[in-house]
mmCIF file of C-alpha atoms in Angstrom:
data_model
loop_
_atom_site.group_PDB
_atom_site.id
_atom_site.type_symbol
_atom_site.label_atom_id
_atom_site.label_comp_id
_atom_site.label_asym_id
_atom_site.label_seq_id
_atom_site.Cartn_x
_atom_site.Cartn_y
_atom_site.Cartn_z
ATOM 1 C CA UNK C 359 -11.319 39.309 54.409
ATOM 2 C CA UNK C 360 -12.501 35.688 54.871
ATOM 3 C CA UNK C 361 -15.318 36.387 51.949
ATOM 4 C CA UNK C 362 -12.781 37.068 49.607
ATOM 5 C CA UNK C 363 -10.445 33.947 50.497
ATOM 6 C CA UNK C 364 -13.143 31.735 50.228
ATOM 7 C CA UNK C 365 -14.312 33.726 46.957
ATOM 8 C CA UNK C 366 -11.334 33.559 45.783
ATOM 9 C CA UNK C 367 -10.676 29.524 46.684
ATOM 10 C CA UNK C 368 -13.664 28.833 45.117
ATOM 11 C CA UNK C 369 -12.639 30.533 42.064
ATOM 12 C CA UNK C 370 -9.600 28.671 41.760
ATOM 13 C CA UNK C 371 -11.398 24.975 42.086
ATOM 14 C CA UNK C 372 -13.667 26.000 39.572
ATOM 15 C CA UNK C 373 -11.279 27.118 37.294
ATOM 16 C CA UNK C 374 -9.225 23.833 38.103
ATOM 17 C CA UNK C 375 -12.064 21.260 37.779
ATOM 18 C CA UNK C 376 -13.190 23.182 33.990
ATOM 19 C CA UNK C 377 -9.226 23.248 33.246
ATOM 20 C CA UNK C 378 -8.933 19.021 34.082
ATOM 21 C CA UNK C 379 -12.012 18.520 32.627
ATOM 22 C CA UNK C 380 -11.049 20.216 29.176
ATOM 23 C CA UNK C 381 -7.670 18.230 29.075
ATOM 24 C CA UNK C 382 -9.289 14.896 29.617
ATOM 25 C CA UNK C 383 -9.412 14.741 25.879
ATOM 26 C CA UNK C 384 -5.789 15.706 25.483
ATOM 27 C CA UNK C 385 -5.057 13.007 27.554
ATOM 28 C CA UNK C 386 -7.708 10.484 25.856
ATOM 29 C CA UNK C 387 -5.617 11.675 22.311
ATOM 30 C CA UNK C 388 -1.824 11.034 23.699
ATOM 31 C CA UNK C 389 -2.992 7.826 24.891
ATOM 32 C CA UNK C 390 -4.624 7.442 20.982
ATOM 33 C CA UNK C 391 -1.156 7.973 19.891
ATOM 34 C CA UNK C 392 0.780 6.006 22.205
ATOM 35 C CA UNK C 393 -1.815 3.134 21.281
ATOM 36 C CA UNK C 394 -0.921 3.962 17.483
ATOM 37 C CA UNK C 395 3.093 3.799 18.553
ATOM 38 C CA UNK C 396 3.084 0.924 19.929
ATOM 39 C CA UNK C 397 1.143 -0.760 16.968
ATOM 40 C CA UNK C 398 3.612 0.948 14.460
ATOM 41 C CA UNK C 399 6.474 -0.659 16.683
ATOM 42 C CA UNK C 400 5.259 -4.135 16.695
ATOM 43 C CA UNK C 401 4.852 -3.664 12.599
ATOM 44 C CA UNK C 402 8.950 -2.823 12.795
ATOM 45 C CA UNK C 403 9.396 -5.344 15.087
ATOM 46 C CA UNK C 404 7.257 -8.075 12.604
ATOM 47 C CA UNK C 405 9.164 -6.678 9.824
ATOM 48 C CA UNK C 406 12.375 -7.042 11.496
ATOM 49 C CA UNK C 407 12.001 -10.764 12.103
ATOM 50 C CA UNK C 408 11.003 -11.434 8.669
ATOM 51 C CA UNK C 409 13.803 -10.140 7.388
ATOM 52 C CA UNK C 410 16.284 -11.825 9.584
ATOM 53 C CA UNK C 411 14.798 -15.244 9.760
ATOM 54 C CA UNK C 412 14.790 -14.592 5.391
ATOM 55 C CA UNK C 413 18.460 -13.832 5.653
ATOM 56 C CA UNK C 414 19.135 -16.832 7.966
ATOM 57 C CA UNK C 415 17.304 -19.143 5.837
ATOM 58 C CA UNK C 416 19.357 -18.059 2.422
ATOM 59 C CA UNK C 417 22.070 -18.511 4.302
ATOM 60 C CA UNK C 418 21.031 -22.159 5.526
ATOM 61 C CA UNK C 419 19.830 -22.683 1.784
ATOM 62 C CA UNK C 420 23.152 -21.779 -0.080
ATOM 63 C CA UNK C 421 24.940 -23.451 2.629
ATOM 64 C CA UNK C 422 22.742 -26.905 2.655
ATOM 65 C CA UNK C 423 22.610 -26.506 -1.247
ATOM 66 C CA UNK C 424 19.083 -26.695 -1.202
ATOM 67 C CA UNK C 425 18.231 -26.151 -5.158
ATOM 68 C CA UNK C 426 14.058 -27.004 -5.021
ATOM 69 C CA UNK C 427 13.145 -23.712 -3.855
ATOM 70 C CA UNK C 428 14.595 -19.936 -4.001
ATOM 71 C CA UNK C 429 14.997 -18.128 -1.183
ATOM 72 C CA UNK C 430 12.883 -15.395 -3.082
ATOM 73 C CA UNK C 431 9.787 -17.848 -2.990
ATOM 74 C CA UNK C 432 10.236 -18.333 1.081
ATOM 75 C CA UNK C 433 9.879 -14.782 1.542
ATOM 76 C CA UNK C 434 6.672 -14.792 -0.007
ATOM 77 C CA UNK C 435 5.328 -17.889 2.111
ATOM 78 C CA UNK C 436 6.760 -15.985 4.817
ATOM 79 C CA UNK C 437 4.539 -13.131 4.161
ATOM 80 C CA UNK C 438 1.697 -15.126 3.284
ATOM 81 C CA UNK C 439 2.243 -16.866 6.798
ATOM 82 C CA UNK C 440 2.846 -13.624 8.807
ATOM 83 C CA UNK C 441 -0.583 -12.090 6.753
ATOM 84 C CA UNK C 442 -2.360 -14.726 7.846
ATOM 85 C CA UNK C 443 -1.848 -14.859 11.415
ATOM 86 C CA UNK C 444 -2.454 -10.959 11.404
ATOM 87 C CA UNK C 445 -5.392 -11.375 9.593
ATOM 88 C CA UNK C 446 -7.193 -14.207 11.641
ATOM 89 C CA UNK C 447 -5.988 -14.086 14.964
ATOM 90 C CA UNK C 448 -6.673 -11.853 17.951
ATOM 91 C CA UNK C 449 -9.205 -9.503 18.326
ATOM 92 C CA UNK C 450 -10.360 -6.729 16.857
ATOM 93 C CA UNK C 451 -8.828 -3.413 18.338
ATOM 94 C CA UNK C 452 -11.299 -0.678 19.124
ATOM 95 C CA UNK C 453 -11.320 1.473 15.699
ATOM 96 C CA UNK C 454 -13.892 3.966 15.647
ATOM 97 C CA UNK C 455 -15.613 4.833 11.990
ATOM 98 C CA UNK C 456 -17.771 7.548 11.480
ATOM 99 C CA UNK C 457 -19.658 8.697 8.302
ATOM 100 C CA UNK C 458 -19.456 12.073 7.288
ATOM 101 C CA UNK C 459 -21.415 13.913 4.757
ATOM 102 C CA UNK C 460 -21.178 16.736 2.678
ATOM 103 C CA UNK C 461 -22.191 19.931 4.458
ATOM 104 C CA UNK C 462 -22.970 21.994 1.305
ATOM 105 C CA UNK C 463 -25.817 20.020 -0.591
ATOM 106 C CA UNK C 464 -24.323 21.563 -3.803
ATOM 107 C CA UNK C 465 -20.784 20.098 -3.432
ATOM 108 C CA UNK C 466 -21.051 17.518 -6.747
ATOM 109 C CA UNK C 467 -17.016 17.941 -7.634
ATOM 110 C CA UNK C 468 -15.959 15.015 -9.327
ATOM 111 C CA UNK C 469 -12.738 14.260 -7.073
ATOM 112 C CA UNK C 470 -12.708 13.440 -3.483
ATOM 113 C CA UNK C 471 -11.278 16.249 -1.302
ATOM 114 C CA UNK C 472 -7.445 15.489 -0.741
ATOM 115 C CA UNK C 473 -7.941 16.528 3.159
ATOM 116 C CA UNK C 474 -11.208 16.833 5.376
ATOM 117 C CA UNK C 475 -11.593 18.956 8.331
ATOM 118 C CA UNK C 476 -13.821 17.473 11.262
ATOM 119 C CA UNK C 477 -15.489 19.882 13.662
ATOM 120 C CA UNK C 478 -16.026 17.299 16.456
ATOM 121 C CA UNK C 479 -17.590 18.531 19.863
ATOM 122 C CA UNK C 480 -15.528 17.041 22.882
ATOM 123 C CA UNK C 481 -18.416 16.481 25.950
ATOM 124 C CA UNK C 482 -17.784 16.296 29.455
ATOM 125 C CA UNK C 483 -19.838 16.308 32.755
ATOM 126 C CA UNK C 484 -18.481 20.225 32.937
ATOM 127 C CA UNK C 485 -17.376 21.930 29.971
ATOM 128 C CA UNK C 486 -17.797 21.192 26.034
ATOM 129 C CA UNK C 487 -15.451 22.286 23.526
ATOM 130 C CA UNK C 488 -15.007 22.088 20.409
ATOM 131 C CA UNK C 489 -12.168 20.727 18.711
ATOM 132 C CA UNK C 490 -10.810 20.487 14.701
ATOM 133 C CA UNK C 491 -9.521 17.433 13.935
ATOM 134 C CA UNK C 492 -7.884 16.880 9.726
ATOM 135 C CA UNK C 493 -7.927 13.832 7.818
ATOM 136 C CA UNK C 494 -5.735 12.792 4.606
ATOM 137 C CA UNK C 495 -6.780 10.977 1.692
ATOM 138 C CA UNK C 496 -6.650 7.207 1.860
ATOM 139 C CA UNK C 497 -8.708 5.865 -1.064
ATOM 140 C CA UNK C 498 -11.753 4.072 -1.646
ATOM 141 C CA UNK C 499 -13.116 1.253 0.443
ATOM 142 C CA UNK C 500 -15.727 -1.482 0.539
ATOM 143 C CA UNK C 501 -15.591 -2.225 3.913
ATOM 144 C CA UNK C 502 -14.157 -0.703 7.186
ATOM 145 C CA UNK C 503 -11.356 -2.226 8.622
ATOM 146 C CA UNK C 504 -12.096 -2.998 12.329
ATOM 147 C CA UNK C 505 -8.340 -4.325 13.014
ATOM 148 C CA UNK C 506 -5.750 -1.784 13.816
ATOM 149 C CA UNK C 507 -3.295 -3.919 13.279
ATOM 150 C CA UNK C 508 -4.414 -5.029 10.307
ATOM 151 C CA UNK C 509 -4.963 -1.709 8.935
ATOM 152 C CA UNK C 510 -1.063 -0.658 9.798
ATOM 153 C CA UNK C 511 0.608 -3.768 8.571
ATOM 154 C CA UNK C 512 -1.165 -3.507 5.071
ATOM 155 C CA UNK C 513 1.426 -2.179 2.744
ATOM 156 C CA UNK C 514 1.316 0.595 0.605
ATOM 157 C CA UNK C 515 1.728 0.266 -3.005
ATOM 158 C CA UNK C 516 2.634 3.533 -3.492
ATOM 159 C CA UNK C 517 5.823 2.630 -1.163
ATOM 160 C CA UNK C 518 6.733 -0.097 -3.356
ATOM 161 C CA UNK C 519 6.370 1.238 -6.826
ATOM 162 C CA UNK C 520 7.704 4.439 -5.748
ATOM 163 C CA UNK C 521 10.584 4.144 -2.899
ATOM 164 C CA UNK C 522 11.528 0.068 -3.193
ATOM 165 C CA UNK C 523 11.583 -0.608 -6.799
ATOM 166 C CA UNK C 524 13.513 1.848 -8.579
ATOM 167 C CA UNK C 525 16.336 1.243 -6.784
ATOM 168 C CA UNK C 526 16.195 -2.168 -7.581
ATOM 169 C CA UNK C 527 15.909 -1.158 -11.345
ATOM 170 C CA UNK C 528 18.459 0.635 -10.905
ATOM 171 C CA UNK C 529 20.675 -1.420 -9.468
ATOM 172 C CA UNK C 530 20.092 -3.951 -12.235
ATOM 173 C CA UNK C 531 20.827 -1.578 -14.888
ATOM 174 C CA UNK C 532 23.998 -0.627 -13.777
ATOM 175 C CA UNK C 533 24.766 -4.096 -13.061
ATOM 176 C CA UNK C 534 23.472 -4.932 -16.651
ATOM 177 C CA UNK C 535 26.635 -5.829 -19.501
ATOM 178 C CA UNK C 536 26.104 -3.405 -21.736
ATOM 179 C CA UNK C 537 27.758 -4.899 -24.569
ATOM 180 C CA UNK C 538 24.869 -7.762 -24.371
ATOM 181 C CA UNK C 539 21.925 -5.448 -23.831
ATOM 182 C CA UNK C 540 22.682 -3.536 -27.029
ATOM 183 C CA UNK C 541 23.625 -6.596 -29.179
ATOM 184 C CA UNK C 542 20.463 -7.596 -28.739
ATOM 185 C CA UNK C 543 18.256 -3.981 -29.006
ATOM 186 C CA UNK C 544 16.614 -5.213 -31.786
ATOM 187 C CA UNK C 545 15.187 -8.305 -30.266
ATOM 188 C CA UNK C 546 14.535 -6.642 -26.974
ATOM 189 C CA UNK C 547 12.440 -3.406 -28.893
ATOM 190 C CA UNK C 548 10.533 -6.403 -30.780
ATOM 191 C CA UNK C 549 9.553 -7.698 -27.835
ATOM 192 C CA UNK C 550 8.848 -4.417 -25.410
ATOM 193 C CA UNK C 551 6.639 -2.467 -28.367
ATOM 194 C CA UNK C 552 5.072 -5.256 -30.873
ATOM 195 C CA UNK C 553 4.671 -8.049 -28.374
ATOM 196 C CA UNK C 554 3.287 -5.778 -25.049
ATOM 197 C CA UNK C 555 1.121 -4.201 -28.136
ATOM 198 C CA UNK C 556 -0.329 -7.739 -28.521
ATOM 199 C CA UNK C 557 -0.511 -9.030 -25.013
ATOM 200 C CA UNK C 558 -2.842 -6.311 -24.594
ATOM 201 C CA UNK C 559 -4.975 -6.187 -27.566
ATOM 202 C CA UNK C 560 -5.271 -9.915 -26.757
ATOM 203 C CA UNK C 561 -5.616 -9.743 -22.996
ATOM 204 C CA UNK C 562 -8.358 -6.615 -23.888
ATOM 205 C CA UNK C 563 -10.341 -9.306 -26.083
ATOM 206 C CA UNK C 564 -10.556 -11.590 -23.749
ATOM 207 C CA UNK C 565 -11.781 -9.503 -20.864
ATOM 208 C CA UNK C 566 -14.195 -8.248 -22.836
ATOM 209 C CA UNK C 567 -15.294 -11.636 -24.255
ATOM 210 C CA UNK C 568 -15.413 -12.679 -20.718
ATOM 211 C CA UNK C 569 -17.704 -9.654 -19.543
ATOM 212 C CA UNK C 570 -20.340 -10.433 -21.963
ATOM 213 C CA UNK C 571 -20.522 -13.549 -20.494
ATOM 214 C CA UNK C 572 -21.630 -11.750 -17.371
ATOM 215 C CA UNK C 573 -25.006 -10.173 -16.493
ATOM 216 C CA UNK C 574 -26.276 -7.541 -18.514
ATOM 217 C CA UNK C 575 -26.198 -4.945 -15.884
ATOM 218 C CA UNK C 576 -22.496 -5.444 -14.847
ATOM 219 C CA UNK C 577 -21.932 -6.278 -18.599
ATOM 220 C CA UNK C 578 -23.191 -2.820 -20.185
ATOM 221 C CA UNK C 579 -21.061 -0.813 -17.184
ATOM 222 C CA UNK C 580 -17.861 -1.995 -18.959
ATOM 223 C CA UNK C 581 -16.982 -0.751 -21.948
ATOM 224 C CA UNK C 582 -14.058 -2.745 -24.828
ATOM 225 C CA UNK C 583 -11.946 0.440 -23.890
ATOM 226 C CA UNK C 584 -11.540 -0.299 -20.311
ATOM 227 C CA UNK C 585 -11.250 -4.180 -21.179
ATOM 228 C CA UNK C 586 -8.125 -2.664 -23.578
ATOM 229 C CA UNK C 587 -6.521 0.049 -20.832
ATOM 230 C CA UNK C 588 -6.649 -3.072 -18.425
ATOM 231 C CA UNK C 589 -4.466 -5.149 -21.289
ATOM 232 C CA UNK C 590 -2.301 -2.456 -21.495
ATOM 233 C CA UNK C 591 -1.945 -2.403 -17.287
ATOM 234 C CA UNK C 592 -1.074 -6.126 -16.786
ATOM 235 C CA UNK C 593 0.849 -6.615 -20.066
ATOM 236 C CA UNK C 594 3.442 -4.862 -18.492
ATOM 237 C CA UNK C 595 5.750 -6.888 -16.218
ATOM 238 C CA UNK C 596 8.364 -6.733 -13.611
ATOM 239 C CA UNK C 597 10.374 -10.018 -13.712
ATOM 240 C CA UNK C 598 12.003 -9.076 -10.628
ATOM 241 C CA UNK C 599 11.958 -12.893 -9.405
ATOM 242 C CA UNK C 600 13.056 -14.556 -11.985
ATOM 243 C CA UNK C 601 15.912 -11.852 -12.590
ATOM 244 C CA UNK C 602 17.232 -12.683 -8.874
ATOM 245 C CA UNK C 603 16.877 -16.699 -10.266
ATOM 246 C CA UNK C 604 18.697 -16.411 -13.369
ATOM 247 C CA UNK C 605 21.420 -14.152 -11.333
ATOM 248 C CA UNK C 606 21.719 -17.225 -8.943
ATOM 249 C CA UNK C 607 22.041 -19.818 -12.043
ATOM 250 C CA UNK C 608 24.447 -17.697 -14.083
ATOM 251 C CA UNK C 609 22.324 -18.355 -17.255
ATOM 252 C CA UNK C 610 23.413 -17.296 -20.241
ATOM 253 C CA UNK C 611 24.135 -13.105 -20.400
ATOM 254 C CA UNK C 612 22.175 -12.784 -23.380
ATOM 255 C CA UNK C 613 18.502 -14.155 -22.055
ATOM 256 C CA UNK C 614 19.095 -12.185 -19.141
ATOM 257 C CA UNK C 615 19.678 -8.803 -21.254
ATOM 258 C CA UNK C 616 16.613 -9.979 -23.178
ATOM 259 C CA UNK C 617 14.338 -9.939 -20.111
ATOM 260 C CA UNK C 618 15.576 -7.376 -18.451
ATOM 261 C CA UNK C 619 15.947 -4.933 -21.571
ATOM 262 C CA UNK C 620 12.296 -5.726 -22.361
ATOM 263 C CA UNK C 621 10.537 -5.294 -18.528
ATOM 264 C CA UNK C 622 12.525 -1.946 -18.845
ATOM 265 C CA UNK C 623 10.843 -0.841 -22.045
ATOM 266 C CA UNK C 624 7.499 -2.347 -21.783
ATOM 267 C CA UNK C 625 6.637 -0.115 -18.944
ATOM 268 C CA UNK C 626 6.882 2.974 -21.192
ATOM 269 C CA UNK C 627 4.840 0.897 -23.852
ATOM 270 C CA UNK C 628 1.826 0.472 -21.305
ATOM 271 C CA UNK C 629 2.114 4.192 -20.566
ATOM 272 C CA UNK C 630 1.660 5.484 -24.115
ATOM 273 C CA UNK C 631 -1.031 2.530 -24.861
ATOM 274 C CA UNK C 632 -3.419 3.342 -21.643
ATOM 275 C CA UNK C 633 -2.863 6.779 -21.822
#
């Protein structure tokens, strides 16, 4: 009888010690996410403030009548400021990278897989397991970002061109006199389709002037085509600042339906010229 008790107690520690053992990496991971919560909280937190103190100083502005600066422009110093203290101060927090290659020597697709599945063996002084762990899709980079922080507060493009500025279109072309906007079509289709047509052409020749001026290896890599789909790219504009400053100056209705009627069009110019 006492044989199998202590058979049976030393089962049970066993069994305990591999069972602790194989959740030290569970707990290792929740403490990984907690770590990533807390970083995603202070970037709230950051984002907060800089909204409120931007808030606080239009207010101050409007009410000081301060005229040599928009509120618009502060925001981006604010950023800038904010960026820079993220950027250069504190150290780095302890990001792991890890290069991972191809298993199948004949994988040659042209496309980077949209997800990537890492087998990665979890070690312990008892027990090894192995554990699948999935990745998404970030995009290409030169080098690794060793800065947590820095790597969360870096905003997303995609979040602005897809979630923050259409509603901000939007909201301007409701708010837009329609009455002005089509007295002046023909003016505003001259300048969206003929004159985004030659900002690019234009823009085009010059980058490519400006790459043969660069060394013959880099030089022969870039072709007049991309110099022209690049033209196309930053000939079209979002005046989105100096919409919010003529708003504030109450210029005349007109010059604002010509702006805005022609950053509305010339994005659908650039899309049939680079495409």
């Amino acid at each position: 009888m006492s044989k199998s008790v202590v058979v049976l107690v030393s089962f049970l520690l066993c069994y305990a010690v591999l069972h602790c053992d194989g959740a030290a990496s569970d707990i290792q991971l929740d403490a990984k996410a907690q770590s990533t919560h807390r970083i995603d909280s202070l970037n709230l937190l950051s984002y907060t403030f800089l909204l409120i103190l931007t808030v606080l100083t239009i207010w101050l502005f409007k009410h000081r009548r301060v005229s040599f600066l928009h509120e618009t422009g502060l925001a981006v110093i604010y950023g800038l400021i904010v960026g820079a203290i993220i950027r250069y101060s504190g150290s780095p927090s302890h990001v792991l990278n890890m290069q991972v290659f191809a298993n199948d020597p004949k994988y040659n697709s042209s496309l980077p897989p949209d997800t990537v599945s890492l087998h990665f063996p979890v070690k312990g002084p008892y027990v090894k397991t192995n554990k699948t762990f999935q990745y998404t899709f970030r995009g290409e980079i030169a080098d690794p970002v060793e800065n947590e922080i820095d790597l969360k507060a870096t905003f997303d493009p995609e979040i602005f061109f897809n979630i923050i500025l259409p509603p901000i279109i939007f909201h301007a072309g409701y708010s837009l006199k329609r009455k002005y906007f089509f007295r002046n079509l023909g003016a505003i289709l001259t300048f969206a389709i003929i004159g985004t047509t030659i900002s690019s052409f234009i823009v085009g020749a010059l980058m490519y002037g400006f790459v043969q001026l660069m060394p013959a290896k880099l030089a022969s890599s870039i072709t007049f085509l991309d110099t022209l789909y690049f033209g196309a790219l930053i000939s079209s504009t979002d005046p989105l600042t100096i919409l919010a400053i003529f708003n504030d100056l109450h210029v005349d209705v007109n010059l604002y339906a010509l702006v805005f009627g022609e950053s509305v069009l010339n994005d659908a110019v650039a899309i049939v010229l680079s495409g």
